[in-house]
Coordinates of C-alpha atoms in Angstrom, one line a residue:
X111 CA 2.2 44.0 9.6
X112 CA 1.2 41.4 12.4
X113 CA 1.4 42.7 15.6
X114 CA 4.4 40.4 17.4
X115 CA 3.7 41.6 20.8
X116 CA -0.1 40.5 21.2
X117 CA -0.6 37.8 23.9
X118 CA -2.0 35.4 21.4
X119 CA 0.7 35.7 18.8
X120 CA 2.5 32.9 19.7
X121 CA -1.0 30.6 19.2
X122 CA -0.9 32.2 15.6
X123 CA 2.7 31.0 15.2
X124 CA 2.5 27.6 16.4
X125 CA -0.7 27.6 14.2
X126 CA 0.9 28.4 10.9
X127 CA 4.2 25.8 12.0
X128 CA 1.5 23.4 12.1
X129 CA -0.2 24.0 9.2
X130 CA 3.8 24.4 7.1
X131 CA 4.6 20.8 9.7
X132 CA 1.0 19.2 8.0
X133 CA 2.9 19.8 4.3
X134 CA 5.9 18.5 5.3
X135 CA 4.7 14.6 5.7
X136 CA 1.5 15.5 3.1
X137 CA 3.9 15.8 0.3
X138 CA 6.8 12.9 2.2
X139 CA 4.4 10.2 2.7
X140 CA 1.8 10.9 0.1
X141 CA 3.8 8.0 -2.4
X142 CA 2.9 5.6 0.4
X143 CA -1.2 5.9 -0.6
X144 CA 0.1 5.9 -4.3
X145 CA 2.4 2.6 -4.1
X146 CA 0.8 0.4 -6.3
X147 CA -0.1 2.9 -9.3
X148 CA 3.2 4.0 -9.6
X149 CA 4.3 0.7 -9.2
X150 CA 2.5 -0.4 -12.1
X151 CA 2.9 2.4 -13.9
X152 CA 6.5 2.6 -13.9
X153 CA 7.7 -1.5 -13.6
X154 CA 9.0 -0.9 -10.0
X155 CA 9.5 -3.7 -7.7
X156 CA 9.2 -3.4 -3.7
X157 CA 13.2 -2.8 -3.4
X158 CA 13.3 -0.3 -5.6
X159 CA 10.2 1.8 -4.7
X160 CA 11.5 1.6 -1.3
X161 CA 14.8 3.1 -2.5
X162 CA 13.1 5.3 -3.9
X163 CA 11.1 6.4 -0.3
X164 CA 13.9 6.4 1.9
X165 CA 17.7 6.9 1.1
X166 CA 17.8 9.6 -1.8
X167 CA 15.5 12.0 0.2
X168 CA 17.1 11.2 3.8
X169 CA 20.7 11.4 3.1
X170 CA 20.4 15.3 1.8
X171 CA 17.2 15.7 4.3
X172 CA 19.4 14.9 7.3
X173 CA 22.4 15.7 6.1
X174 CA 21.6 19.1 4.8
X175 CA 19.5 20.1 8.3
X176 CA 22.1 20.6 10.2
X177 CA 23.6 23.9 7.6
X178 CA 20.1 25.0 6.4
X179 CA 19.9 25.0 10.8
X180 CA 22.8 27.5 11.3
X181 CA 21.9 28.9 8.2
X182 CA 18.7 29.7 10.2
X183 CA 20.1 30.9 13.5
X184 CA 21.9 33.5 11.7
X185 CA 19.5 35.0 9.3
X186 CA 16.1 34.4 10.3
X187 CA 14.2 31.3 11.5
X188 CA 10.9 32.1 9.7
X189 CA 12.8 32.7 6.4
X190 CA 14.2 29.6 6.2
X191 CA 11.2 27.9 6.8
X192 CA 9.4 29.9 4.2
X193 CA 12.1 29.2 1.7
X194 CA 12.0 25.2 2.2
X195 CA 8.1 25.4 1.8
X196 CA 8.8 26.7 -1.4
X197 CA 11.5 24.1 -2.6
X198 CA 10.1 20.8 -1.4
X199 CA 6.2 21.6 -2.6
X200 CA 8.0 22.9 -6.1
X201 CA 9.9 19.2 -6.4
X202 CA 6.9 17.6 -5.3
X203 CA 5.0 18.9 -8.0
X204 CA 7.5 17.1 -10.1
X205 CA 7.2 14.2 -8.9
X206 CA 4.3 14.4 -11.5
X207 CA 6.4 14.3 -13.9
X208 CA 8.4 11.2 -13.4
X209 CA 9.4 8.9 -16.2
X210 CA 10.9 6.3 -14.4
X211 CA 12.7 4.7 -11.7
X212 CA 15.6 7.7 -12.0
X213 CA 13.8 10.4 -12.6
X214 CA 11.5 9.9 -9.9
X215 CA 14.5 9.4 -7.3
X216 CA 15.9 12.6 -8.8
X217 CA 13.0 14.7 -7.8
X218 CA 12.5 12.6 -4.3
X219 CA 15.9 14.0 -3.5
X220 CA 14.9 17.4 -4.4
X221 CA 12.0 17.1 -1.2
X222 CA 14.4 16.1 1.1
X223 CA 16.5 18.8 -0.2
X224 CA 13.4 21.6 0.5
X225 CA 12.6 19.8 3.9
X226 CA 16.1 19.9 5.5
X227 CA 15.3 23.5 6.0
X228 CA 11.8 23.2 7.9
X229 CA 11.0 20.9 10.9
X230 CA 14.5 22.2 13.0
X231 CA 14.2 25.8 12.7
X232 CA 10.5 25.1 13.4
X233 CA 11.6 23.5 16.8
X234 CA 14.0 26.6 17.8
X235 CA 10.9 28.7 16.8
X236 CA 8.2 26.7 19.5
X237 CA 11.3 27.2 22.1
X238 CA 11.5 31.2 21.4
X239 CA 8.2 31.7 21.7
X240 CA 7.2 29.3 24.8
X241 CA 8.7 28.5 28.2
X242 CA 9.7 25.1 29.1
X243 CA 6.8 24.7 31.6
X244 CA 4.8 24.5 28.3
X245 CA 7.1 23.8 25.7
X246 CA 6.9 19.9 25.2
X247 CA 2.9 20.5 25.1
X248 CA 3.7 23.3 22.0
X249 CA 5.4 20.4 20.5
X250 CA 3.4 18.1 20.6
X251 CA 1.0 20.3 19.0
X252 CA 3.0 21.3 16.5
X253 CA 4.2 17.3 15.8
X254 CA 0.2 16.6 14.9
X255 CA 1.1 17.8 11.4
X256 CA 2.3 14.2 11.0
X257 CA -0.8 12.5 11.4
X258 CA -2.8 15.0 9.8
X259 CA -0.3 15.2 7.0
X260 CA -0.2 11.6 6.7
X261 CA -3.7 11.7 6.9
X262 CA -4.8 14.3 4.4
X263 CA -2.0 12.7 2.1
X264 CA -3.6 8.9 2.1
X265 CA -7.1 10.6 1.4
X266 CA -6.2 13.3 -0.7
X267 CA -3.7 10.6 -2.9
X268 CA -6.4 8.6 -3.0
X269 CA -9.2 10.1 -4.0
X270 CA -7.2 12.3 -7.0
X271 CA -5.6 9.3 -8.5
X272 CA -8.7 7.0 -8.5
X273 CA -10.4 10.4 -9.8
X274 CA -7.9 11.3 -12.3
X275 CA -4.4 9.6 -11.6
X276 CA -1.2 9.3 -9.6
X277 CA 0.6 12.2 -11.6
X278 CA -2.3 14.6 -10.9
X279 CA -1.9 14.1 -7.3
X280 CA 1.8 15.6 -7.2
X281 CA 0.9 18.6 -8.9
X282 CA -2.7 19.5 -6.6
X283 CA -0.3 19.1 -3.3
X284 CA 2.7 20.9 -4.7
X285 CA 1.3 23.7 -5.6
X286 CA -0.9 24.4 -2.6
X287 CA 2.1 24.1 -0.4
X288 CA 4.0 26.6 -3.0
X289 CA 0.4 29.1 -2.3
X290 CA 0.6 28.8 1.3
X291 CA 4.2 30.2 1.7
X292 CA 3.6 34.2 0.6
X293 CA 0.8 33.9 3.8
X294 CA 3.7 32.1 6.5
X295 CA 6.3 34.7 5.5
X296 CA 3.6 38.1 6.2
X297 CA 2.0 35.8 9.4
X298 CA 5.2 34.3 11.2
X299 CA 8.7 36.5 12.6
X300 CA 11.1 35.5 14.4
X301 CA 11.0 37.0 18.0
X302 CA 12.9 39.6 18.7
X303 CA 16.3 39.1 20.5
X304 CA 17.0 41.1 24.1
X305 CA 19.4 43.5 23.8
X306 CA 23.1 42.6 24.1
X307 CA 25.1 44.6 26.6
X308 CA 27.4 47.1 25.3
X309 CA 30.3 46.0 27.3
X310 CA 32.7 44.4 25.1
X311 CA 33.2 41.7 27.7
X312 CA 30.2 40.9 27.9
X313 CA 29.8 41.0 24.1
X314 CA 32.6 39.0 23.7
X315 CA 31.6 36.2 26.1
X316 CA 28.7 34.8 24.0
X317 CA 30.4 32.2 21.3
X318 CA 29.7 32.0 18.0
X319 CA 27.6 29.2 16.9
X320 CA 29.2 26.9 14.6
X321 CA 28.9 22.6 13.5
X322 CA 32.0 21.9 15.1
X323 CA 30.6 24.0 18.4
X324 CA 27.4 22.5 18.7
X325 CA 28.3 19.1 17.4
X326 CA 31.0 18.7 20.3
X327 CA 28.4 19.8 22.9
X328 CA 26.6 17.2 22.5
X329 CA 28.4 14.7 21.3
X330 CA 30.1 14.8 24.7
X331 CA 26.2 13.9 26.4
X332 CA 25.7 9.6 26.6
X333 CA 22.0 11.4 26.6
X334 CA 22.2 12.7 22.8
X335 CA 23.2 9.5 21.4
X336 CA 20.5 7.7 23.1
X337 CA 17.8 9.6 22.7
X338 CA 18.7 10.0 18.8
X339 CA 19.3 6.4 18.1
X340 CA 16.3 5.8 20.2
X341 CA 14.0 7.9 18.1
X342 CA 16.1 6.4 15.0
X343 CA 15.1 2.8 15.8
X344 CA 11.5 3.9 16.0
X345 CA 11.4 6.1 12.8
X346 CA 12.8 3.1 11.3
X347 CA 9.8 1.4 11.9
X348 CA 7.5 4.0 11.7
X349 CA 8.7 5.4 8.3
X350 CA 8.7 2.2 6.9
X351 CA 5.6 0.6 7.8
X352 CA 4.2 4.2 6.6
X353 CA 5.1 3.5 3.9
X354 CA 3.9 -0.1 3.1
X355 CA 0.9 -0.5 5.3
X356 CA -1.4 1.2 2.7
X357 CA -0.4 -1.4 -0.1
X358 CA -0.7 -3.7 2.6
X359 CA -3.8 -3.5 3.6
X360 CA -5.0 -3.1 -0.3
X361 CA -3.5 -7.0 -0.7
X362 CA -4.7 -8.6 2.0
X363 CA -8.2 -7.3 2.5
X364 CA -8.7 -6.2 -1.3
X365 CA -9.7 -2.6 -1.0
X366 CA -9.1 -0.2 -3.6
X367 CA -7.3 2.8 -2.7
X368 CA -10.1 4.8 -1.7
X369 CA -11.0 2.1 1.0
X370 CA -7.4 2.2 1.8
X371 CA -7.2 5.7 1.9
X372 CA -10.1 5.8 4.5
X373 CA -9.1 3.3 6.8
X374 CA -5.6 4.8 7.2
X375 CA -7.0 8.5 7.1
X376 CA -9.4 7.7 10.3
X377 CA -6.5 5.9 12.1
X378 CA -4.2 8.7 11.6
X379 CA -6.7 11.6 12.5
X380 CA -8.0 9.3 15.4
X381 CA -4.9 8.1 17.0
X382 CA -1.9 9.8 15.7
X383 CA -3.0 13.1 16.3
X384 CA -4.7 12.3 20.2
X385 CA -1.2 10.3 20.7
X386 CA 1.6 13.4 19.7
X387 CA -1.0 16.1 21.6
X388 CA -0.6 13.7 25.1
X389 CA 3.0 13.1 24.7
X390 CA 3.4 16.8 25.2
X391 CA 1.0 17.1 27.7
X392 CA 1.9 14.4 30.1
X393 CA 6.0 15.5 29.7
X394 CA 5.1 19.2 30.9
X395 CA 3.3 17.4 33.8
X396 CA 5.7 15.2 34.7
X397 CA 8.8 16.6 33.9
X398 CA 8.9 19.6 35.8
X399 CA 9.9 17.6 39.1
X400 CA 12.0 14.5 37.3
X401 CA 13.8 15.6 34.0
X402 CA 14.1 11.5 33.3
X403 CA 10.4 11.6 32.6
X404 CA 11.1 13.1 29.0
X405 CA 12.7 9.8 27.7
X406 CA 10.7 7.7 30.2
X407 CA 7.2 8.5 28.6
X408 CA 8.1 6.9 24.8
X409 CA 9.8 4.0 26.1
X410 CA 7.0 3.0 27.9
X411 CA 4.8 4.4 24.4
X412 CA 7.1 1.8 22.2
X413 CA 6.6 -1.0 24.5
X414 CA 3.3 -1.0 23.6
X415 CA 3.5 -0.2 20.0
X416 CA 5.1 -3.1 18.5
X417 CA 2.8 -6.0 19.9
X418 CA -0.1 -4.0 19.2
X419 CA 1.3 -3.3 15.6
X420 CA 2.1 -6.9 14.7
X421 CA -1.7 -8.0 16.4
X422 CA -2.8 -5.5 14.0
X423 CA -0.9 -6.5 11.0
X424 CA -1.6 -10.6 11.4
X425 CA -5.4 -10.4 12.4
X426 CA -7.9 -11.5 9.5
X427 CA -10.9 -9.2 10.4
X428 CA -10.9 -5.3 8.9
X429 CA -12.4 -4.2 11.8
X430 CA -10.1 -5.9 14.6
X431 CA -7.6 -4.3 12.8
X432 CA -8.8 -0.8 12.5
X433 CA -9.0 -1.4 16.4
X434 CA -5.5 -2.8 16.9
X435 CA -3.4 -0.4 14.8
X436 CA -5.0 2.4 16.5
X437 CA -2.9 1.9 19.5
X438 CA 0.1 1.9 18.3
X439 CA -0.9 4.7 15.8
X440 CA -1.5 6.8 18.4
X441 CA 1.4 5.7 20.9
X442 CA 4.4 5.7 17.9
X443 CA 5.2 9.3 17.7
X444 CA 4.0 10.2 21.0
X445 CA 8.2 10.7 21.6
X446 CA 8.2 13.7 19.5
X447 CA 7.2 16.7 22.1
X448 CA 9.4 14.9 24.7
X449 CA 12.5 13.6 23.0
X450 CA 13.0 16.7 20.9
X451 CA 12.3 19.2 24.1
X452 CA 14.8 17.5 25.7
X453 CA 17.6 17.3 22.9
X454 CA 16.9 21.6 23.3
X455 CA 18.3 21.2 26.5
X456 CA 21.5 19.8 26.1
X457 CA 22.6 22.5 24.6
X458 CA 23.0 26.5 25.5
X459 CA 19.8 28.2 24.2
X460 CA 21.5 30.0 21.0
X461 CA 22.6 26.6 19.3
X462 CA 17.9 25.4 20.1
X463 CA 18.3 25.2 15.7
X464 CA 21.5 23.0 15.4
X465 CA 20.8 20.9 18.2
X466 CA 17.2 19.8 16.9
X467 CA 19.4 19.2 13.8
X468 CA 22.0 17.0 14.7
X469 CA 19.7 15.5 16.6
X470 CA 17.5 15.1 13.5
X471 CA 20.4 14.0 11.4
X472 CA 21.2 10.7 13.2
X473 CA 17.1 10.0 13.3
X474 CA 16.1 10.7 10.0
X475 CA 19.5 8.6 8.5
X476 CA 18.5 6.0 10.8
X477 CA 14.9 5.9 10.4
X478 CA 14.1 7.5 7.0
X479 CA 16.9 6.4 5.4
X480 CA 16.7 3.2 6.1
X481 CA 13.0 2.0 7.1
X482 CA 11.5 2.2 3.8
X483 CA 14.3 0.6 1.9
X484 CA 14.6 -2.3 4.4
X485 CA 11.6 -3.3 4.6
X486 CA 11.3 -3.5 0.7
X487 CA 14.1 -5.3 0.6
X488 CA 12.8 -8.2 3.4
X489 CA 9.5 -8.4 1.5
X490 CA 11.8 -8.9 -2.2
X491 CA 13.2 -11.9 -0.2
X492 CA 10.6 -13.2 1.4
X493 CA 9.2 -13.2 -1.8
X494 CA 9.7 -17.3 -2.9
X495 CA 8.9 -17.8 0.8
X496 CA 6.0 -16.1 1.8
X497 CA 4.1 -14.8 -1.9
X498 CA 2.2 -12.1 -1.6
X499 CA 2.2 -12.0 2.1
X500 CA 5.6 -11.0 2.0
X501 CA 5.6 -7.2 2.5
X502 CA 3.4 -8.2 5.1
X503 CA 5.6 -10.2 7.0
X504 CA 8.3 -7.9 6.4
X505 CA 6.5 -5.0 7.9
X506 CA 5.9 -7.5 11.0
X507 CA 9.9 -8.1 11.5
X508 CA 9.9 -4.3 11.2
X509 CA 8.2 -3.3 14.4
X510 CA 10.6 -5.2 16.1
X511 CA 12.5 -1.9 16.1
X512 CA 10.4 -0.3 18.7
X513 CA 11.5 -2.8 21.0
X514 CA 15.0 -1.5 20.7
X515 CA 14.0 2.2 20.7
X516 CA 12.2 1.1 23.9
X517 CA 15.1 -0.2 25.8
X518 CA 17.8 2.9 24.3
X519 CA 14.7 5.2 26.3
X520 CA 15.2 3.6 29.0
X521 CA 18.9 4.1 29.4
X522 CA 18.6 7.7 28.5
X523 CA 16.5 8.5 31.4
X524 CA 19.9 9.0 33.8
X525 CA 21.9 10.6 31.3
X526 CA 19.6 12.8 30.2
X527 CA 18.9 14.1 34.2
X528 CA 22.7 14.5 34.1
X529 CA 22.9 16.3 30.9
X530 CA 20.1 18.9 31.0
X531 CA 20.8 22.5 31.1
X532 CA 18.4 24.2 33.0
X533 CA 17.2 27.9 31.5
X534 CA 18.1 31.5 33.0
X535 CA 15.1 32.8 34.3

């Protein structure tokens, strides 16, 4: 048995969140790298294959967060984790197996289905087991399992299906995510609660946590709907061009999907993970005397990101390129330690699970339900227009969305002073 109380135990957590966090977008965004194989393979067109990338596995993702998130404040954070690790790897694995356009949306649902329970009991987890003074820094170490995800997924995607094929990919990250789960479980518990006063006032006082409870909470916060349609607007884009930019690149330059795979793999390790780290870091600094800070920081990070993303998108040179989308590679998910240690704070400290939830709910509809779809879409009709530039293009209209995400920031910066709920010491 792991030894809970050792000072370093909640390193060792966070650790193993990471590493579960790293699986999470391995096995989402690993059909980005594998676009144009499965493609080929099974006769899909951009719509379609962007259908297949972003509704079926948001709606249940988001959707189902927000029970699997009670589900997980009740019984067991680390549980619930454990469990979804299992589900989503085992459908991913399938994914293998995929016939055709149906079959493969079928088990794409599956994922989301597995994911819903991870990344918000994850966040309740970090809050347990660190103070607010370092909290939004624990985050953003714990968000670098995106780019390294991503990462490992565009190399690892690429390497197995030029090696062997698309199919054999599915199964290899499936089934080490389905290994990895027996070692969270014995590793990771969830801290254990103070004691509750006898008194049967006092016992009485604390409410039960429930959707309706939660939801009304913050629903009731001009904060909370900022903030969420501000990091919808800029999952949008950044789910989407995720995506896309692999088969992208593969058009425009000519690269085979190992060269693809590299390109994006150094970006992602280089800038992603440096970006999501500083977030953190710079919202612990300069939140502790202004609370507005929190959404402050992204705005200013998505201001940046879409000029630097379209530069990036329209240049001709390889190299220039590399250069220019590591700016906003870095800068596009810096909001994730921030925006997400806020949302913890508009609500008591009990309901830290079904806050990140709802909160996740409205982002991941927004952004993964809609990003990757859309942007297929735009390219299918810029198709007569535009040729074979026309994902491209598409993808260009699509970081227009972190302008928008910029401006909602800003406007959250009041409300969210107003709306924080400072802890109990």
């Amino acid at each position: 048995m792991i030894d809970r109380e050792r000072p370093g135990y909640p390193r060792l957590v966070l650790a193993m969140l990471l590493l579960v966090y790293a699986f999470n977008f391995l096995d989402r965004q690993i059909l980005g790298i594998l676009a144009k194989p499965i493609q080929a393979e099974l006769n899909l067109n951009d719509a379609q294959f962007g259908l297949i990338g972003g509704p079926p596995f948001a709606i249940l993702y988001s959707v189902l967060g927000v029970p699997f998130a009670l589900l997980a404040d009740r019984v067991g954070k680390a549980r619930v984790i454990a469990a979804a690790l299992i589900v989503w790897s085992g459908f991913t694995a399938l994914c293998g197996l995929a016939g055709g356009f149906w079959s493969l949306f079928a088990y794409r649902m599956g994922v989301g289905v597995g994911e819903a329970g991870g990344v918000a009991p994850s966040y309740a987890l970090i809050a347990d087991y660190y103070p607010i003074e370092r909290r939004a820094r624990a985050l953003g170490i714990y968000s670098m399992g995106i780019p390294i995800g991503l990462a490992v997924g565009v190399l690892a995607g690429a390497y197995i299906a030029t090696l062997v094929n698309w199919r054999v990919a599915f199964f290899t990250v499936g089934i080490a995510g389905i290994v990895i789960a027996p070692f969270f479980l014995w590793i990771v518990h969830d801290r254990a609660k103070p004691p509750v006063p006898v008194a049967p006032v006092a016992a009485s006082a604390a409410p039960r946590v429930t959707l309706w409870t939660v939801f009304s909470i913050l629903a009731a916060k001009p904060a909370f709907w900022l903030m969420a349609f501000a990091a919808g607007c800029s999952s949008l884009a950044g789910y989407g061009l995720a995506l896309w930019v692999p088969k992208i690149l593969m058009t425009r330059f000519d690269w085979s999907l190992i060269t693809a795979g590299q390109f994006m793999g150094s970006l992602l390790l280089t800038g992603g993970a440096g970006g999501v780290f500083l977030g953190g870091v710079l919202a612990d600094r300069l939140g502790r005397a202004d609370r507005g800070w929190y959404p402050r920081l992204p705005a200013i990070a998505w201001l940046i990101t879409a000029p630097t993303f379209m530069l990036g998108l329209i240049t001709p040179s390889p190299v220039l390129a590399w250069f220019c989308l590591l700016i906003p590679n870095a800068l596009n998910i810096l909001w994730l330690g921030p925006l997400n240690t806020a949302v913890q704070h508009l609500a008591p400290p009990q309901m830290r699970a079904s806050a990140s939830a709802t909160f996740l709910l409205i982002n991941n509809l927004v952004g993964l339900g809609v990003g990757p779809w859309l942007l297929g879409t735009m390219s299918v009709a810029l198709k007569a227009q535009y040729g074979a530039d026309s994902l491209r293009y598409a993808a260009i209209i699509g970081a227009g969305f972190y302008l928008v995400a910029a401006v909602l920031g800003v406007l959250a910066v009041r409300a969210v002073r107003r709306g924080w709920i400072e802890e109990a010491v």
